[in-house]
Coordinates of C-alpha atoms and ligand atoms in Angstrom, one line a residue:
M1 CA 174.0 -135.4 -106.6
Q2 CA 171.5 -137.7 -108.3
R3 CA 168.6 -139.1 -106.2
L4 CA 166.0 -141.7 -106.6
I5 CA 162.5 -140.6 -105.5
I6 CA 160.3 -143.6 -104.7
K7 CA 156.7 -143.6 -103.7
G8 CA 156.2 -146.8 -101.8
E9 CA 153.5 -149.4 -101.2
K10 CA 153.1 -150.3 -104.8
R11 CA 152.9 -154.1 -105.2
L12 CA 155.5 -155.2 -107.8
C13 CA 154.1 -157.6 -110.4
G14 CA 155.4 -158.7 -113.8
E15 CA 158.6 -160.1 -115.4
I16 CA 162.2 -158.9 -115.4
R17 CA 164.9 -160.1 -117.7
V18 CA 167.9 -160.1 -115.3
Q19 CA 171.1 -158.3 -116.4
G20 CA 174.5 -159.9 -117.0
A21 CA 176.7 -160.2 -113.9
K22 CA 178.8 -157.2 -113.0
N23 CA 181.1 -159.4 -110.9
S24 CA 181.7 -161.7 -113.9
A25 CA 181.9 -159.0 -116.6
L26 CA 184.8 -157.2 -114.8
P27 CA 187.3 -160.2 -114.6
L28 CA 186.2 -161.2 -118.1
L29 CA 187.1 -157.8 -119.5
A30 CA 190.4 -158.0 -117.8
G31 CA 190.8 -161.4 -119.5
C32 CA 190.2 -159.8 -122.9
L33 CA 193.7 -158.3 -122.5
L34 CA 195.2 -161.8 -122.6
A35 CA 193.2 -162.9 -125.7
E36 CA 195.1 -161.6 -128.7
G37 CA 192.7 -160.5 -131.4
T38 CA 189.0 -159.6 -131.1
T39 CA 186.7 -160.7 -128.3
R40 CA 183.0 -160.1 -128.1
L41 CA 181.4 -160.2 -124.7
T42 CA 177.6 -160.3 -125.0
R43 CA 175.1 -159.6 -122.2
C44 CA 177.6 -157.2 -120.7
P45 CA 175.7 -155.0 -118.3
E46 CA 175.7 -151.2 -119.0
L47 CA 177.2 -150.1 -115.7
S48 CA 179.6 -147.4 -114.6
D49 CA 182.0 -150.1 -113.3
V50 CA 182.0 -151.8 -116.7
F51 CA 182.7 -148.5 -118.4
A52 CA 185.6 -148.0 -116.0
A53 CA 187.0 -151.4 -116.9
C54 CA 186.7 -150.4 -120.6
R55 CA 188.7 -147.2 -119.9
I56 CA 191.4 -149.3 -118.2
L57 CA 191.6 -151.5 -121.3
S58 CA 191.9 -148.4 -123.6
E59 CA 194.6 -146.9 -121.3
L60 CA 196.5 -150.2 -121.8
G61 CA 196.3 -149.8 -125.6
C62 CA 193.4 -152.2 -126.2
K63 CA 190.7 -151.1 -128.6
C64 CA 187.4 -151.3 -126.8
S65 CA 183.8 -150.4 -127.8
F66 CA 180.5 -150.9 -126.1
R67 CA 177.1 -151.1 -127.8
D68 CA 173.8 -152.8 -127.1
N69 CA 175.2 -154.8 -124.1
T70 CA 178.1 -156.1 -126.2
A71 CA 181.7 -155.1 -125.4
V72 CA 184.1 -155.7 -128.3
T73 CA 187.8 -155.6 -127.5
D74 CA 190.9 -155.9 -129.7
S75 CA 194.1 -156.3 -127.7
T76 CA 196.4 -156.7 -130.7
G77 CA 198.2 -153.4 -130.2
A78 CA 198.1 -153.4 -126.4
Q79 CA 201.5 -152.5 -124.9
G80 CA 200.6 -150.5 -121.7
F81 CA 201.3 -151.9 -118.3
C82 CA 200.5 -148.9 -116.0
I83 CA 197.1 -148.2 -114.6
T84 CA 196.7 -144.7 -113.3
E85 CA 195.7 -144.0 -109.7
E86 CA 192.6 -142.2 -110.9
L87 CA 191.2 -145.3 -112.6
M88 CA 192.2 -147.5 -109.7
R89 CA 190.3 -145.3 -107.4
E90 CA 187.2 -145.2 -109.7
M91 CA 186.7 -148.9 -109.4
R92 CA 188.1 -150.8 -106.4
S93 CA 187.9 -154.1 -108.1
S94 CA 190.3 -152.9 -110.8
I95 CA 192.9 -155.0 -108.9
V96 CA 191.7 -157.9 -111.0
F97 CA 193.6 -156.3 -113.9
L98 CA 196.9 -157.0 -112.2
G99 CA 197.0 -160.7 -113.1
A100 CA 195.9 -160.1 -116.7
V101 CA 198.5 -157.3 -117.3
L102 CA 201.2 -159.4 -115.8
G103 CA 200.1 -162.4 -117.9
R104 CA 200.2 -160.4 -121.1
M105 CA 203.0 -157.8 -120.6
G106 CA 205.2 -159.5 -118.0
R107 CA 205.1 -156.3 -115.8
C108 CA 202.5 -154.1 -114.2
E109 CA 202.3 -150.8 -112.3
L110 CA 199.3 -149.8 -110.4
S111 CA 198.2 -148.2 -107.1
Y112 CA 196.6 -149.8 -104.1
P113 CA 192.8 -150.0 -104.5
G114 CA 192.8 -148.3 -101.1
G115 CA 190.2 -148.4 -98.3
C116 CA 186.7 -148.8 -99.5
E117 CA 183.1 -148.5 -98.4
L118 CA 183.1 -152.1 -97.0
G119 CA 186.1 -151.5 -94.7
P120 CA 189.7 -152.2 -95.4
R121 CA 190.1 -154.4 -98.5
P122 CA 193.6 -155.8 -98.3
I123 CA 195.3 -157.5 -101.3
D124 CA 197.9 -159.5 -99.3
M125 CA 196.7 -162.8 -100.7
H126 CA 196.9 -161.5 -104.3
I127 CA 200.5 -160.3 -103.7
T128 CA 201.7 -163.5 -101.9
A129 CA 200.2 -165.7 -104.6
L130 CA 201.7 -163.7 -107.5
R131 CA 205.1 -163.8 -105.7
Q132 CA 204.8 -167.6 -105.7
L133 CA 204.3 -167.4 -109.5
G134 CA 207.6 -165.7 -109.9
V135 CA 206.5 -162.1 -109.8
R136 CA 208.8 -159.5 -108.1
I137 CA 206.8 -156.9 -106.3
T138 CA 207.9 -153.6 -104.8
E139 CA 205.7 -151.0 -103.2
E140 CA 206.4 -147.3 -102.8
H141 CA 204.2 -144.4 -102.0
G142 CA 201.1 -146.5 -102.6
R143 CA 202.2 -147.6 -106.1
I144 CA 202.9 -151.3 -106.7
S145 CA 205.5 -152.3 -109.3
C146 CA 205.5 -155.8 -110.5
T147 CA 207.9 -157.5 -112.9
C148 CA 208.4 -161.2 -113.8
P149 CA 211.8 -161.3 -115.6
K150 CA 211.6 -165.0 -116.1
G151 CA 207.9 -165.0 -117.0
I152 CA 205.1 -166.4 -114.9
R153 CA 206.0 -169.9 -113.5
G154 CA 203.5 -172.4 -112.4
A155 CA 203.3 -173.1 -108.6
V156 CA 201.1 -174.7 -106.0
I157 CA 199.2 -172.0 -104.1
D158 CA 197.3 -172.6 -100.9
L159 CA 195.0 -169.6 -100.3
P160 CA 194.4 -168.9 -96.5
F161 CA 190.8 -167.9 -97.4
P162 CA 188.9 -168.6 -100.6
S163 CA 189.2 -165.0 -101.9
V164 CA 187.3 -164.4 -105.1
G165 CA 189.6 -161.6 -106.4
A166 CA 192.8 -163.5 -105.5
T167 CA 191.5 -166.7 -107.3
E168 CA 190.7 -164.7 -110.4
N169 CA 194.1 -162.9 -110.4
I170 CA 195.9 -166.2 -110.1
M171 CA 193.9 -167.7 -113.0
L172 CA 194.5 -164.7 -115.2
A173 CA 198.2 -164.5 -114.4
A174 CA 198.8 -168.3 -114.8
A175 CA 196.7 -168.9 -117.9
C176 CA 199.6 -168.1 -120.2
G177 CA 202.4 -169.0 -117.7
K178 CA 204.9 -171.8 -117.9
G179 CA 203.9 -175.1 -116.5
E180 CA 201.0 -176.0 -114.1
T181 CA 199.5 -173.9 -111.3
V182 CA 197.3 -175.5 -108.7
I183 CA 195.1 -173.3 -106.4
H184 CA 194.0 -175.0 -103.2
N185 CA 191.2 -173.5 -101.2
A186 CA 190.1 -171.5 -104.3
A187 CA 186.9 -169.5 -104.3
R188 CA 184.0 -171.5 -105.7
E189 CA 181.7 -168.7 -106.7
P190 CA 179.9 -169.1 -110.0
E191 CA 181.8 -166.1 -111.4
I192 CA 185.0 -168.1 -111.0
K193 CA 183.5 -170.8 -113.2
D194 CA 182.4 -168.2 -115.7
L195 CA 186.0 -166.8 -115.9
A196 CA 187.4 -170.3 -116.4
A197 CA 184.8 -171.1 -119.1
F198 CA 185.6 -167.8 -120.9
L199 CA 189.4 -168.3 -120.7
N200 CA 189.0 -171.9 -121.9
S201 CA 186.9 -170.6 -124.9
C202 CA 190.0 -168.4 -125.7
G203 CA 192.3 -171.5 -125.6
A204 CA 193.3 -171.7 -122.0
D205 CA 193.4 -175.0 -120.1
I206 CA 191.7 -174.6 -116.7
K207 CA 190.1 -177.4 -114.8
G208 CA 188.2 -177.6 -111.5
A209 CA 186.8 -174.1 -111.5
G210 CA 183.8 -174.1 -109.1
C211 CA 185.6 -176.6 -106.8
S212 CA 188.2 -175.9 -104.1
T213 CA 191.1 -177.1 -106.3
V214 CA 191.7 -175.4 -109.6
V215 CA 194.4 -176.6 -112.0
I216 CA 195.7 -174.2 -114.7
K217 CA 198.0 -175.6 -117.3
G218 CA 199.8 -172.6 -119.0
V219 CA 199.3 -172.3 -122.7
K220 CA 201.4 -170.3 -125.2
K221 CA 198.7 -167.7 -126.0
L222 CA 195.0 -167.1 -126.0
H223 CA 192.9 -166.0 -128.9
G224 CA 189.7 -164.0 -129.1
C225 CA 186.2 -165.5 -128.8
E226 CA 182.5 -164.6 -128.4
Y227 CA 181.2 -165.2 -124.9
E228 CA 178.0 -164.5 -123.0
V229 CA 178.4 -163.1 -119.5
M230 CA 176.5 -165.2 -116.9
P231 CA 173.3 -163.8 -115.3
D232 CA 173.7 -161.6 -112.2
R233 CA 172.7 -163.6 -109.2
I234 CA 172.8 -160.6 -106.9
A235 CA 170.6 -158.5 -109.1
A236 CA 168.2 -161.4 -109.1
A237 CA 168.4 -161.6 -105.3
T238 CA 167.7 -157.9 -105.2
Y239 CA 164.5 -158.1 -107.3
M240 CA 163.4 -161.1 -105.1
A241 CA 163.8 -158.9 -102.1
A242 CA 161.8 -156.1 -103.8
A243 CA 159.0 -158.6 -104.5
A244 CA 159.1 -159.6 -100.8
A245 CA 159.1 -156.1 -99.5
T246 CA 156.0 -155.2 -101.5
G247 CA 154.1 -158.5 -101.2
G248 CA 154.5 -158.8 -104.9
E249 CA 154.8 -161.4 -107.6
L250 CA 157.8 -161.4 -110.0
G251 CA 159.1 -163.7 -112.7
L252 CA 162.9 -163.3 -113.2
L253 CA 164.0 -164.5 -116.6
G254 CA 167.4 -165.7 -117.8
V255 CA 168.8 -166.7 -114.4
R256 CA 170.6 -169.7 -113.1
C257 CA 168.6 -171.0 -110.1
A258 CA 171.3 -173.3 -108.9
D259 CA 173.6 -170.2 -108.3
I260 CA 171.2 -168.6 -105.9
Q261 CA 169.8 -171.5 -103.9
A262 CA 171.1 -170.2 -100.6
V263 CA 169.1 -167.0 -101.2
T264 CA 165.9 -168.6 -102.5
A265 CA 165.9 -170.9 -99.4
V266 CA 165.8 -167.8 -97.2
F267 CA 162.9 -166.3 -99.1
E268 CA 161.0 -169.6 -98.7
E269 CA 161.7 -169.5 -95.0
M270 CA 160.2 -166.0 -95.0
G271 CA 157.0 -167.5 -96.4
A272 CA 157.5 -166.7 -100.1
A273 CA 156.5 -169.2 -102.7
V274 CA 159.5 -169.8 -105.0
Y275 CA 159.3 -171.8 -108.2
C276 CA 162.4 -172.3 -110.4
P277 CA 161.7 -173.9 -113.8
E278 CA 164.8 -174.0 -116.0
D279 CA 166.2 -170.5 -116.3
R280 CA 163.5 -168.7 -114.5
I281 CA 162.5 -167.9 -110.9
F282 CA 158.9 -167.1 -110.0
I283 CA 158.5 -165.6 -106.5
S284 CA 155.2 -164.8 -105.0
C285 CA 155.0 -163.1 -101.6
S286 CA 152.1 -162.3 -99.3
R287 CA 152.6 -160.0 -96.4
P288 CA 153.4 -160.2 -93.6
L289 CA 156.7 -162.1 -94.1
R290 CA 158.0 -164.3 -91.4
A291 CA 161.3 -163.6 -89.6
V292 CA 164.1 -166.1 -90.1
R293 CA 166.3 -167.5 -87.4
V294 CA 169.8 -166.6 -88.5
I295 CA 171.5 -165.8 -91.8
R296 CA 175.3 -166.1 -91.9
T297 CA 177.1 -164.8 -94.9
M298 CA 179.7 -167.3 -96.2
P299 CA 181.8 -168.0 -99.3
Y300 CA 179.8 -169.8 -102.0
P301 CA 177.8 -172.0 -101.8
G302 CA 176.8 -170.2 -98.5
F303 CA 174.6 -167.1 -98.3
P304 CA 176.3 -164.3 -100.3
T305 CA 177.5 -161.2 -98.5
D306 CA 176.3 -159.2 -101.4
A307 CA 172.7 -160.2 -100.7
Q308 CA 172.8 -159.4 -97.0
A309 CA 171.6 -155.8 -97.2
V310 CA 168.7 -156.4 -99.6
V311 CA 167.4 -159.3 -97.6
M312 CA 167.7 -157.3 -94.4
A313 CA 165.6 -154.6 -96.0
A314 CA 162.8 -157.2 -96.7
L315 CA 163.2 -158.6 -93.1
A316 CA 162.7 -155.1 -91.6
T317 CA 158.9 -155.5 -91.9
S318 CA 158.7 -159.3 -91.2
Q319 CA 156.9 -160.7 -88.2
G320 CA 159.4 -161.5 -85.4
S321 CA 163.0 -161.2 -84.9
S322 CA 165.9 -162.3 -87.3
M323 CA 169.6 -162.3 -86.9
M324 CA 172.3 -161.8 -89.4
V325 CA 176.0 -162.5 -89.1
E326 CA 178.3 -160.9 -91.6
N327 CA 181.4 -163.1 -91.9
I328 CA 183.0 -161.8 -95.1
F329 CA 183.5 -158.0 -94.7
E330 CA 184.2 -156.1 -91.5
S331 CA 182.1 -153.0 -92.2
R332 CA 179.0 -153.9 -94.1
Y333 CA 176.2 -152.5 -92.1
R334 CA 176.3 -148.9 -93.2
H335 CA 172.8 -149.2 -94.6
V336 CA 171.4 -150.0 -91.1
D337 CA 171.3 -146.4 -89.8
E338 CA 169.5 -145.4 -93.0
L339 CA 166.9 -148.2 -92.6
V340 CA 166.5 -147.1 -89.0
R341 CA 165.7 -143.6 -90.3
M342 CA 162.8 -145.2 -92.2
G343 CA 161.5 -146.7 -89.0
A344 CA 163.3 -150.1 -88.9
D345 CA 164.3 -151.6 -85.6
I346 CA 167.8 -153.0 -86.2
K347 CA 170.6 -153.2 -83.8
T348 CA 174.2 -154.1 -84.7
S349 CA 177.1 -155.2 -82.6
G350 CA 180.3 -156.1 -84.5
R351 CA 179.5 -158.6 -87.2
T352 CA 176.0 -159.3 -85.9
A353 CA 172.7 -157.5 -86.6
V354 CA 169.4 -158.2 -85.0
I355 CA 166.3 -157.2 -87.0
Q356 CA 163.1 -156.8 -85.0
G357 CA 160.4 -156.7 -87.6
V358 CA 158.1 -153.6 -87.6
K359 CA 154.6 -153.2 -89.1
K360 CA 155.8 -150.8 -91.7
L361 CA 158.5 -148.4 -92.8
C362 CA 158.0 -144.8 -93.5
G363 CA 159.5 -142.7 -96.4
A364 CA 162.5 -140.6 -95.4
N365 CA 165.6 -138.9 -96.9
V366 CA 168.3 -141.5 -96.9
R367 CA 171.7 -141.9 -98.6
A368 CA 173.5 -144.9 -100.1
H369 CA 177.0 -145.5 -98.7
D370 CA 177.8 -148.5 -101.0
L371 CA 176.3 -150.4 -103.9
R372 CA 174.3 -153.2 -102.1
G373 CA 173.4 -151.0 -99.2
G374 CA 172.0 -148.5 -101.7
A375 CA 169.9 -151.3 -103.3
A376 CA 168.7 -152.2 -99.8
L377 CA 167.4 -148.6 -99.3
V378 CA 165.5 -148.8 -102.7
T379 CA 164.1 -152.2 -101.6
A380 CA 162.9 -150.8 -98.3
A381 CA 161.5 -147.6 -100.0
L382 CA 159.4 -149.7 -102.4
G383 CA 157.5 -151.2 -99.5
A384 CA 157.4 -148.1 -97.3
E385 CA 154.6 -145.7 -96.7
G386 CA 155.1 -142.4 -98.3
V387 CA 158.0 -141.0 -100.3
T388 CA 161.6 -141.9 -99.9
T389 CA 164.5 -140.0 -101.4
V390 CA 167.7 -142.1 -101.9
G391 CA 170.8 -140.0 -102.4
N392 CA 174.2 -141.0 -103.7
V393 CA 172.7 -143.0 -106.6
Q394 CA 176.1 -143.3 -108.2
Y395 CA 176.8 -146.2 -105.9
I396 CA 173.7 -148.0 -107.1
D397 CA 174.6 -147.3 -110.8
R398 CA 177.8 -149.3 -110.3
G399 CA 175.9 -152.5 -110.2
Y400 CA 172.3 -152.2 -111.4
E401 CA 171.5 -151.6 -115.0
Q402 CA 168.7 -149.0 -115.4
I403 CA 167.3 -149.7 -112.0
E404 CA 164.4 -147.2 -112.2
Q405 CA 163.3 -148.4 -115.7
V406 CA 163.4 -152.0 -114.6
L407 CA 161.4 -151.4 -111.4
T408 CA 158.9 -149.1 -113.2
S409 CA 158.2 -151.8 -115.7
V410 CA 156.9 -154.0 -112.8
G411 CA 154.8 -151.4 -111.2
A412 CA 157.0 -149.3 -109.0
D413 CA 156.7 -145.5 -108.7
I414 CA 160.3 -144.5 -108.9
R415 CA 162.1 -141.6 -110.8
R416 CA 165.5 -140.1 -110.9
A417 CA 166.0 -136.5 -110.0
F418 CA 169.1 -134.6 -111.2
Ligands
UD1_1 C1 184.3 -160.1 -104.6 C2 183.1 -159.4 -105.2 C3 182.3 -158.7 -104.1 C4 181.9 -159.8 -103.1 C5 183.1 -160.5 -102.6 C6 182.8 -161.7 -101.7 C7 183.8 -158.6 -107.4 C8 184.2 -157.5 -108.3 N1 183.5 -158.3 -106.1 O1 185.1 -159.1 -104.0 O2 181.1 -158.2 -104.7 O3 181.3 -159.2 -102.0 O4 183.8 -161.1 -103.7 O5 181.9 -162.6 -102.3 O6 183.7 -159.8 -107.8 N2 190.8 -160.4 -98.3 C9 192.0 -160.2 -97.6 N3 193.2 -160.2 -98.4 C10 193.2 -160.4 -99.7 C11 191.9 -160.6 -100.4 C12 190.8 -160.6 -99.6 O7 192.1 -160.1 -96.4 O8 194.2 -160.4 -100.3 C13 189.6 -160.4 -97.5 C14 188.7 -159.2 -97.8 O9 189.0 -158.1 -97.1 C15 187.3 -159.7 -97.4 C16 187.4 -161.2 -97.7 O10 188.8 -161.5 -97.8 O11 187.1 -159.6 -96.0 C17 186.7 -161.6 -99.0 O12 187.3 -160.9 -100.1 P1 187.3 -161.4 -101.6 O13 186.6 -162.8 -101.7 O14 188.7 -161.3 -102.1 O15 186.3 -160.4 -102.3 P2 186.6 -159.5 -103.5 O16 187.2 -160.3 -104.6 O17 187.2 -158.2 -103.1

């Protein structure tokens, strides 16, 4: 088991070029299957989840290579429609391939993504929406078989909740379908806009992405293109939290400030000075931080659930008491027990967490239980007294490109042990 060993209390200072967004790269890679010919995705983050997506593409018969943050795919010869259980398990978000495989092959077989570290992750909204698009779906022994004998047919779909994954799957399935598909109550996350912009660069006709109503006019086929993955707003939020936890001063380069306004507002409330010229964020923090009244995670443009854990780690040593309400996932406080091992005073009850700021945290042996929770432990460790060992680094590697090199470059004392 790989571990990160972090000697805390080093003030972070310097500049970080923020990686491309994992949560955008994955649906974009699925979209490459629809685009006949060669597609180049630049600023593609080098992450285990991205490599898993490339393996799925290869399994489906798509040529796929990855070098210098560029994924090059050629789906000309792709004929596969089955995704093995092993690959589905490796990356929970592989469900986003369902819409793309259906759109290209007219059929798809895969297994349930199963339970995950954030609690149950059902796909009922994906299934209901695809049925509305004319897909026949049967389930047996955890395998899902989908066929659309008459092709994907446009429909009006009202999502009961603005699910990111369901919105992406509908867009991917309907891009080359017959007629018009309208999604009401669509997710408005920036990654949805990025997927629409990518598909439109490949010849799709999608309007309204980023708003609650998205209209997809089916086109005959898509072609390859070159496209740059959007910046990772959650990685940016994580490095802001690291600056806050260490009383540091960081410049984050190549970001889109508008995408993370809900997060920058919280850091400002904590007393940080945040300045966002063009595609940069400068954050300067002096300790102690102030507590914030209450943070509620919400669909975009609300406070993102993916930033909940890292901001909590920074709040653990603020002055006063803060409250968090997790509205998106049922079980997203598994990092709390680990933060408590480091001396934090945090109590949870259902979806609520109350963080009573303490003077300082102390190094301990802790373990990541999920990606963002793992990043929260690293954040806490950077500000803590003494040495912290964070186990289960494979979770963190799913979403952060070269985390120890990035943090070392701005003054952290962090190394990986094998
Ligand atoms: C995506 C992101 C994830 C982020 C989340 C919310 C990717 C790869 N992952 O996940 O990092 O935390 O958005 O911003 O982009 N739900 C159902 N039935 C469904 C679908 C979803 O009940 O069919 C529930 C989920 O269990 C969850 C909530 O809806 O409680 C939100 O899920 P969703 O927006 O779909 O998140 P993901 O696409 O899985």
